[in-house]
Amino acid sequence: MDVNDKFDLILDKLSKVDKLDEVVERLDSIEQKLEEHDKKFAEYDKKFDAIFAKLEEHDKKFDNIDMQFKSINYRFDMLLKELKSDFKKIEEKFDEIDDRFDEIDERFDSMNVNVVFS
């Protein structure tokens, strides 16, 4: 190999080194873009955290409302049972009054007196 060939070989290798510089520049550019994306994702993470925090607040509110509804429902059920019991007592009283009227009617029938209740 003569000197010119050696120079050409050296120049060829140096041109490959220049190409490596281009690759390094591209990698730097890619790394910069990745850092930008990381920043955006960090912002999105913060936004998602805020959204989830609000959702948790709403879940707590809904749980509280659910407990209140259950309490009201229980109280309503108890009132309904009391009303049924009261209506049963009233019905028994009406039955008792009806029986007494029947007794009175029988007494008057036995006396052959017609009495009209109005």
PDB file of C-alpha atoms in Angstrom:
ATOM      1  CA  MET A   1       0.000   0.000   0.000  1.00  0.00           C
ATOM      2  CA  ASP A   2       1.379   3.306  -0.967  1.00  0.00           C
ATOM      3  CA  VAL A   3       1.092   6.545   0.943  1.00  0.00           C
ATOM      4  CA  ASN A   4      -1.854   7.794  -1.096  1.00  0.00           C
ATOM      5  CA  ASP A   5      -3.795   4.637  -0.342  1.00  0.00           C
ATOM      6  CA  LYS A   6      -3.053   5.087   3.342  1.00  0.00           C
ATOM      7  CA  PHE A   7      -4.272   8.683   3.196  1.00  0.00           C
ATOM      8  CA  ASP A   8      -7.425   7.570   1.429  1.00  0.00           C
ATOM      9  CA  LEU A   9      -7.992   4.910   4.064  1.00  0.00           C
ATOM     10  CA  ILE A  10      -7.483   7.431   6.858  1.00  0.00           C
ATOM     11  CA  LEU A  11      -9.857   9.899   5.178  1.00  0.00           C
ATOM     12  CA  ASP A  12     -12.406   7.151   4.721  1.00  0.00           C
ATOM     13  CA  LYS A  13     -12.223   6.286   8.422  1.00  0.00           C
ATOM     14  CA  LEU A  14     -12.498   9.962   9.340  1.00  0.00           C
ATOM     15  CA  SER A  15     -15.624  10.286   7.193  1.00  0.00           C
ATOM     16  CA  LYS A  16     -17.118   7.408   9.186  1.00  0.00           C
ATOM     17  CA  VAL A  17     -16.298   9.298  12.397  1.00  0.00           C
ATOM     18  CA  ASP A  18     -18.161  12.305  10.957  1.00  0.00           C
ATOM     19  CA  LYS A  19     -21.163  10.013  10.407  1.00  0.00           C
ATOM     20  CA  LEU A  20     -20.899   8.961  14.050  1.00  0.00           C
ATOM     21  CA  ASP A  21     -21.200  12.625  15.002  1.00  0.00           C
ATOM     22  CA  GLU A  22     -24.458  12.763  13.013  1.00  0.00           C
ATOM     23  CA  VAL A  23     -25.700   9.693  14.875  1.00  0.00           C
ATOM     24  CA  VAL A  24     -24.776  11.313  18.195  1.00  0.00           C
ATOM     25  CA  GLU A  25     -26.652  14.481  17.167  1.00  0.00           C
ATOM     26  CA  ARG A  26     -29.703  12.419  16.247  1.00  0.00           C
ATOM     27  CA  LEU A  27     -29.532  10.535  19.529  1.00  0.00           C
ATOM     28  CA  ASP A  28     -29.296  13.851  21.388  1.00  0.00           C
ATOM     29  CA  SER A  29     -32.352  15.089  19.483  1.00  0.00           C
ATOM     30  CA  ILE A  30     -34.247  11.909  20.321  1.00  0.00           C
ATOM     31  CA  GLU A  31     -33.228  12.184  23.967  1.00  0.00           C
ATOM     32  CA  GLN A  32     -34.449  15.793  24.054  1.00  0.00           C
ATOM     33  CA  LYS A  33     -37.811  14.743  22.574  1.00  0.00           C
ATOM     34  CA  LEU A  34     -38.075  11.941  25.121  1.00  0.00           C
ATOM     35  CA  GLU A  35     -37.445  14.438  27.922  1.00  0.00           C
ATOM     36  CA  GLU A  36     -40.214  16.663  26.508  1.00  0.00           C
ATOM     37  CA  HIS A  37     -42.557  13.672  26.440  1.00  0.00           C
ATOM     38  CA  ASP A  38     -41.559  12.796  30.012  1.00  0.00           C
ATOM     39  CA  LYS A  39     -42.482  16.337  31.083  1.00  0.00           C
ATOM     40  CA  LYS A  40     -45.846  16.061  29.310  1.00  0.00           C
ATOM     41  CA  PHE A  41     -46.509  12.691  30.908  1.00  0.00           C
ATOM     42  CA  ALA A  42     -45.581  14.132  34.303  1.00  0.00           C
ATOM     43  CA  GLU A  43     -48.165  16.883  33.708  1.00  0.00           C
ATOM     44  CA  TYR A  44     -50.733  14.270  32.667  1.00  0.00           C
ATOM     45  CA  ASP A  45     -49.908  12.248  35.786  1.00  0.00           C
ATOM     46  CA  LYS A  46     -50.613  15.319  37.922  1.00  0.00           C
ATOM     47  CA  LYS A  47     -53.906  15.867  36.106  1.00  0.00           C
ATOM     48  CA  PHE A  48     -54.887  12.224  36.542  1.00  0.00           C
ATOM     49  CA  ASP A  49     -53.968  12.404  40.229  1.00  0.00           C
ATOM     50  CA  ALA A  50     -56.223  15.457  40.586  1.00  0.00           C
ATOM     51  CA  ILE A  51     -59.039  13.656  38.764  1.00  0.00           C
ATOM     52  CA  PHE A  52     -58.685  10.565  40.963  1.00  0.00           C
ATOM     53  CA  ALA A  53     -58.620  12.744  44.090  1.00  0.00           C
ATOM     54  CA  LYS A  54     -61.905  14.346  42.982  1.00  0.00           C
ATOM     55  CA  LEU A  55     -63.359  10.913  42.223  1.00  0.00           C
ATOM     56  CA  GLU A  56     -62.426   9.761  45.716  1.00  0.00           C
ATOM     57  CA  GLU A  57     -64.142  12.844  47.163  1.00  0.00           C
ATOM     58  CA  HIS A  58     -67.250  12.021  45.149  1.00  0.00           C
ATOM     59  CA  ASP A  59     -67.084   8.387  46.269  1.00  0.00           C
ATOM     60  CA  LYS A  60     -66.994   9.547  49.893  1.00  0.00           C
ATOM     61  CA  LYS A  61     -69.947  11.869  49.277  1.00  0.00           C
ATOM     62  CA  PHE A  62     -71.892   9.079  47.579  1.00  0.00           C
ATOM     63  CA  ASP A  63     -71.055   6.710  50.446  1.00  0.00           C
ATOM     64  CA  ASN A  64     -72.320   9.323  52.893  1.00  0.00           C
ATOM     65  CA  ILE A  65     -75.504   9.823  50.863  1.00  0.00           C
ATOM     66  CA  ASP A  66     -75.938   6.048  50.621  1.00  0.00           C
ATOM     67  CA  MET A  67     -75.657   5.746  54.404  1.00  0.00           C
ATOM     68  CA  GLN A  68     -78.217   8.526  54.828  1.00  0.00           C
ATOM     69  CA  PHE A  69     -80.601   6.793  52.421  1.00  0.00           C
ATOM     70  CA  LYS A  70     -80.169   3.513  54.273  1.00  0.00           C
ATOM     71  CA  SER A  71     -80.862   5.275  57.564  1.00  0.00           C
ATOM     72  CA  ILE A  72     -83.947   6.969  56.139  1.00  0.00           C
ATOM     73  CA  ASN A  73     -85.083   3.694  54.592  1.00  0.00           C
ATOM     74  CA  TYR A  74     -84.668   1.901  57.926  1.00  0.00           C
ATOM     75  CA  ARG A  75     -86.604   4.642  59.734  1.00  0.00           C
ATOM     76  CA  PHE A  76     -89.295   4.506  57.056  1.00  0.00           C
ATOM     77  CA  ASP A  77     -89.546   0.725  57.474  1.00  0.00           C
ATOM     78  CA  MET A  78     -89.914   1.157  61.233  1.00  0.00           C
ATOM     79  CA  LEU A  79     -92.614   3.805  60.744  1.00  0.00           C
ATOM     80  CA  LEU A  80     -94.383   1.540  58.281  1.00  0.00           C
ATOM     81  CA  LYS A  81     -94.376  -1.295  60.828  1.00  0.00           C
ATOM     82  CA  GLU A  82     -95.745   1.090  63.448  1.00  0.00           C
ATOM     83  CA  LEU A  83     -98.443   2.256  61.033  1.00  0.00           C
ATOM     84  CA  LYS A  84     -99.408  -1.321  60.234  1.00  0.00           C
ATOM     85  CA  SER A  85     -99.586  -2.056  63.929  1.00  0.00           C
ATOM     86  CA  ASP A  86    -101.642   1.090  64.547  1.00  0.00           C
ATOM     87  CA  PHE A  87    -103.988   0.262  61.670  1.00  0.00           C
ATOM     88  CA  LYS A  88    -104.379  -3.235  63.037  1.00  0.00           C
ATOM     89  CA  LYS A  89    -105.279  -1.774  66.441  1.00  0.00           C
ATOM     90  CA  ILE A  90    -107.747   0.612  64.793  1.00  0.00           C
ATOM     91  CA  GLU A  91    -109.236  -2.274  62.844  1.00  0.00           C
ATOM     92  CA  GLU A  92    -109.586  -4.253  66.070  1.00  0.00           C
ATOM     93  CA  LYS A  93    -111.321  -1.267  67.701  1.00  0.00           C
ATOM     94  CA  PHE A  94    -113.719  -1.005  64.747  1.00  0.00           C
ATOM     95  CA  ASP A  95    -114.398  -4.735  65.005  1.00  0.00           C
ATOM     96  CA  GLU A  96    -115.057  -4.296  68.709  1.00  0.00           C
ATOM     97  CA  ILE A  97    -117.440  -1.393  68.008  1.00  0.00           C
ATOM     98  CA  ASP A  98    -119.153  -3.443  65.303  1.00  0.00           C
ATOM     99  CA  ASP A  99    -119.566  -6.342  67.738  1.00  0.00           C
ATOM    100  CA  ARG A 100    -121.048  -4.017  70.330  1.00  0.00           C
ATOM    101  CA  PHE A 101    -123.484  -2.624  67.776  1.00  0.00           C
ATOM    102  CA  ASP A 102    -124.435  -6.199  66.922  1.00  0.00           C
ATOM    103  CA  GLU A 103    -125.068  -6.851  70.616  1.00  0.00           C
ATOM    104  CA  ILE A 104    -127.184  -3.706  70.893  1.00  0.00           C
ATOM    105  CA  ASP A 105    -129.069  -4.676  67.765  1.00  0.00           C
ATOM    106  CA  GLU A 106    -129.743  -8.138  69.189  1.00  0.00           C
ATOM    107  CA  ARG A 107    -131.018  -6.626  72.431  1.00  0.00           C
ATOM    108  CA  PHE A 108    -133.336  -4.302  70.592  1.00  0.00           C
ATOM    109  CA  ASP A 109    -134.489  -7.157  68.375  1.00  0.00           C
ATOM    110  CA  SER A 110    -135.306  -9.169  71.440  1.00  0.00           C
ATOM    111  CA  MET A 111    -137.284  -6.214  72.746  1.00  0.00           C
ATOM    112  CA  ASN A 112    -139.048  -5.842  69.405  1.00  0.00           C
ATOM    113  CA  VAL A 113    -138.057  -2.209  69.147  1.00  0.00           C
ATOM    114  CA  ASN A 114    -136.818  -0.744  65.910  1.00  0.00           C
ATOM    115  CA  VAL A 115    -134.045   1.748  66.357  1.00  0.00           C
ATOM    116  CA  VAL A 116    -132.349   3.381  63.417  1.00  0.00           C
ATOM    117  CA  PHE A 117    -128.839   4.631  63.840  1.00  0.00           C
ATOM    118  CA  SER A 118    -127.885   7.437  61.579  1.00  0.00           C
TER     119      SER A 118
END
